[in-house]
mmCIF file of the C-alpha atoms, coordinates in Angstrom:
data_MODEL
# 
_entry.id   MODEL 
# 
loop_
_atom_site.group_PDB 
_atom_site.id 
_atom_site.type_symbol 
_atom_site.label_atom_id 
_atom_site.label_alt_id 
_atom_site.label_comp_id 
_atom_site.label_asym_id 
_atom_site.label_entity_id 
_atom_site.label_seq_id 
_atom_site.pdbx_PDB_ins_code 
_atom_site.Cartn_x 
_atom_site.Cartn_y 
_atom_site.Cartn_z 
_atom_site.occupancy 
_atom_site.B_iso_or_equiv 
_atom_site.pdbx_formal_charge 
_atom_site.auth_seq_id 
_atom_site.auth_comp_id 
_atom_site.auth_asym_id 
_atom_site.auth_atom_id 
_atom_site.pdbx_PDB_model_num 
ATOM 1  C CA . MET A 1 1  ? 6.377   -20.454 -0.488  1.00 0.00 ? 1  MET A CA 1 
ATOM 2  C CA . GLY A 1 2  ? 9.269   -22.901 0.284   1.00 0.00 ? 2  GLY A CA 1 
ATOM 3  C CA . ALA A 1 3  ? 11.266  -24.187 2.957   1.00 0.00 ? 3  ALA A CA 1 
ATOM 4  C CA . GLY A 1 4  ? 13.881  -23.169 5.616   1.00 0.00 ? 4  GLY A CA 1 
ATOM 5  C CA . TRP A 1 5  ? 10.880  -21.695 7.913   1.00 0.00 ? 5  TRP A CA 1 
ATOM 6  C CA . THR A 1 6  ? 10.913  -20.865 11.993  1.00 0.00 ? 6  THR A CA 1 
ATOM 7  C CA . ALA A 1 7  ? 8.969   -19.986 14.324  1.00 0.00 ? 7  ALA A CA 1 
ATOM 8  C CA . ASN A 1 8  ? 9.793   -16.294 14.116  1.00 0.00 ? 8  ASN A CA 1 
ATOM 9  C CA . THR A 1 9  ? 9.224   -16.446 10.709  1.00 0.00 ? 9  THR A CA 1 
ATOM 10 C CA . LEU A 1 10 ? 5.852   -17.897 9.797   1.00 0.00 ? 10 LEU A CA 1 
ATOM 11 C CA . PRO A 1 11 ? 3.451   -16.657 7.629   1.00 0.00 ? 11 PRO A CA 1 
ATOM 12 C CA . TYR A 1 12 ? 0.538   -14.909 9.686   1.00 0.00 ? 12 TYR A CA 1 
ATOM 13 C CA . PRO A 1 13 ? -2.521  -14.496 7.866   1.00 0.00 ? 13 PRO A CA 1 
ATOM 14 C CA . THR A 1 14 ? -4.365  -11.159 8.314   1.00 0.00 ? 14 THR A CA 1 
ATOM 15 C CA . ASP A 1 15 ? -6.637  -8.890  5.911   1.00 0.00 ? 15 ASP A CA 1 
ATOM 16 C CA . LEU A 1 16 ? -4.441  -6.094  5.138   1.00 0.00 ? 16 LEU A CA 1 
ATOM 17 C CA . SER A 1 17 ? -6.028  -4.550  2.139   1.00 0.00 ? 17 SER A CA 1 
ATOM 18 C CA . GLY A 1 18 ? -9.523  -4.469  3.978   1.00 0.00 ? 18 GLY A CA 1 
ATOM 19 C CA . ASP A 1 19 ? -11.530 -6.399  0.926   1.00 0.00 ? 19 ASP A CA 1 
ATOM 20 C CA . GLY A 1 20 ? -12.312 -9.547  3.546   1.00 0.00 ? 20 GLY A CA 1 
ATOM 21 C CA . ARG A 1 21 ? -9.908  -12.196 2.071   1.00 0.00 ? 21 ARG A CA 1 
ATOM 22 C CA . ALA A 1 22 ? -7.189  -13.494 4.205   1.00 0.00 ? 22 ALA A CA 1 
ATOM 23 C CA . ASP A 1 23 ? -3.454  -11.708 2.823   1.00 0.00 ? 23 ASP A CA 1 
ATOM 24 C CA . LEU A 1 24 ? -0.308  -12.963 4.093   1.00 0.00 ? 24 LEU A CA 1 
ATOM 25 C CA . VAL A 1 25 ? 2.739   -11.078 6.315   1.00 0.00 ? 25 VAL A CA 1 
ATOM 26 C CA . SER A 1 26 ? 6.034   -12.640 7.035   1.00 0.00 ? 26 SER A CA 1 
ATOM 27 C CA . ILE A 1 27 ? 9.335   -12.574 7.758   1.00 0.00 ? 27 ILE A CA 1 
ATOM 28 C CA . SER A 1 28 ? 12.271  -13.740 5.478   1.00 0.00 ? 28 SER A CA 1 
ATOM 29 C CA . ILE A 1 29 ? 15.555  -13.677 6.252   1.00 0.00 ? 29 ILE A CA 1 
ATOM 30 C CA . ASP A 1 30 ? 18.179  -13.293 3.209   1.00 0.00 ? 30 ASP A CA 1 
ATOM 31 C CA . GLU A 1 31 ? 21.406  -14.892 2.634   1.00 0.00 ? 31 GLU A CA 1 
ATOM 32 C CA . ASN A 1 32 ? 22.985  -12.464 5.170   1.00 0.00 ? 32 ASN A CA 1 
ATOM 33 C CA . GLY A 1 33 ? 20.817  -13.407 7.614   1.00 0.00 ? 33 GLY A CA 1 
ATOM 34 C CA . VAL A 1 34 ? 18.940  -9.698  7.773   1.00 0.00 ? 34 VAL A CA 1 
ATOM 35 C CA . GLY A 1 35 ? 15.245  -10.130 8.248   1.00 0.00 ? 35 GLY A CA 1 
ATOM 36 C CA . TRP A 1 36 ? 12.788  -8.145  6.141   1.00 0.00 ? 36 TRP A CA 1 
ATOM 37 C CA . LEU A 1 37 ? 8.561   -7.811  6.873   1.00 0.00 ? 37 LEU A CA 1 
ATOM 38 C CA . VAL A 1 38 ? 7.094   -9.395  3.769   1.00 0.00 ? 38 VAL A CA 1 
ATOM 39 C CA . THR A 1 39 ? 3.656   -8.916  2.857   1.00 0.00 ? 39 THR A CA 1 
ATOM 40 C CA . ASN A 1 40 ? 1.488   -11.401 0.209   1.00 0.00 ? 40 ASN A CA 1 
ATOM 41 C CA . ILE A 1 41 ? -1.632  -9.637  -1.034  1.00 0.00 ? 41 ILE A CA 1 
ATOM 42 C CA . ASN A 1 42 ? -4.367  -12.047 -1.715  1.00 0.00 ? 42 ASN A CA 1 
ATOM 43 C CA . ALA A 1 43 ? -5.600  -11.724 -5.337  1.00 0.00 ? 43 ALA A CA 1 
ATOM 44 C CA . GLY A 1 44 ? -8.999  -13.671 -4.709  1.00 0.00 ? 44 GLY A CA 1 
ATOM 45 C CA . ARG A 1 45 ? -7.943  -15.857 -7.955  1.00 0.00 ? 45 ARG A CA 1 
ATOM 46 C CA . PHE A 1 46 ? -5.375  -17.955 -9.077  1.00 0.00 ? 46 PHE A CA 1 
ATOM 47 C CA . ALA A 1 47 ? -3.585  -15.566 -11.290 1.00 0.00 ? 47 ALA A CA 1 
ATOM 48 C CA . SER A 1 48 ? -0.413  -17.450 -13.034 1.00 0.00 ? 48 SER A CA 1 
ATOM 49 C CA . GLY A 1 49 ? -1.046  -20.702 -10.614 1.00 0.00 ? 49 GLY A CA 1 
ATOM 50 C CA . LEU A 1 50 ? -0.674  -18.204 -7.365  1.00 0.00 ? 50 LEU A CA 1 
ATOM 51 C CA . MET A 1 51 ? -3.371  -16.853 -5.023  1.00 0.00 ? 51 MET A CA 1 
ATOM 52 C CA . PHE A 1 52 ? -0.380  -14.135 -4.368  1.00 0.00 ? 52 PHE A CA 1 
ATOM 53 C CA . PRO A 1 53 ? 0.713   -13.331 -7.132  1.00 0.00 ? 53 PRO A CA 1 
ATOM 54 C CA . THR A 1 54 ? 2.638   -10.205 -5.629  1.00 0.00 ? 54 THR A CA 1 
ATOM 55 C CA . SER A 1 55 ? 5.296   -10.901 -2.869  1.00 0.00 ? 55 SER A CA 1 
ATOM 56 C CA . VAL A 1 56 ? 6.685   -7.132  -1.376  1.00 0.00 ? 56 VAL A CA 1 
ATOM 57 C CA . ARG A 1 57 ? 9.687   -6.620  0.859   1.00 0.00 ? 57 ARG A CA 1 
ATOM 58 C CA . HIS A 1 58 ? 9.499   -3.692  3.736   1.00 0.00 ? 58 HIS A CA 1 
ATOM 59 C CA . GLY A 1 59 ? 12.800  -2.372  5.153   1.00 0.00 ? 59 GLY A CA 1 
ATOM 60 C CA . PRO A 1 60 ? 15.210  -4.734  6.871   1.00 0.00 ? 60 PRO A CA 1 
ATOM 61 C CA . GLY A 1 61 ? 15.652  -5.393  10.527  1.00 0.00 ? 61 GLY A CA 1 
ATOM 62 C CA . TRP A 1 62 ? 13.043  -8.227  10.884  1.00 0.00 ? 62 TRP A CA 1 
ATOM 63 C CA . GLN A 1 63 ? 15.558  -10.653 12.252  1.00 0.00 ? 63 GLN A CA 1 
ATOM 64 C CA . GLY A 1 64 ? 16.226  -12.438 15.609  1.00 0.00 ? 64 GLY A CA 1 
ATOM 65 C CA . THR A 1 65 ? 13.058  -13.104 17.654  1.00 0.00 ? 65 THR A CA 1 
ATOM 66 C CA . MET A 1 66 ? 10.637  -10.808 16.755  1.00 0.00 ? 66 MET A CA 1 
ATOM 67 C CA . PHE A 1 67 ? 7.185   -12.391 15.907  1.00 0.00 ? 67 PHE A CA 1 
ATOM 68 C CA . LEU A 1 68 ? 4.381   -11.272 14.150  1.00 0.00 ? 68 LEU A CA 1 
ATOM 69 C CA . ARG A 1 69 ? 0.978   -10.799 16.235  1.00 0.00 ? 69 ARG A CA 1 
# 
């Protein structure tokens, strides 16, 4: 995951895929200050050493004071 988390970019656990496992939703701010919604689907096992082997960025515009709920 890495460093640099702030209150409005912390990962939020939720079951996005409907499989009963906690997936992660977070906000990533890029080098230009643009915020991206990021989803990480739980693989249910440690694939390649990661529980969340894929990370997908969705649409810009998630910067500022937007909080995930």
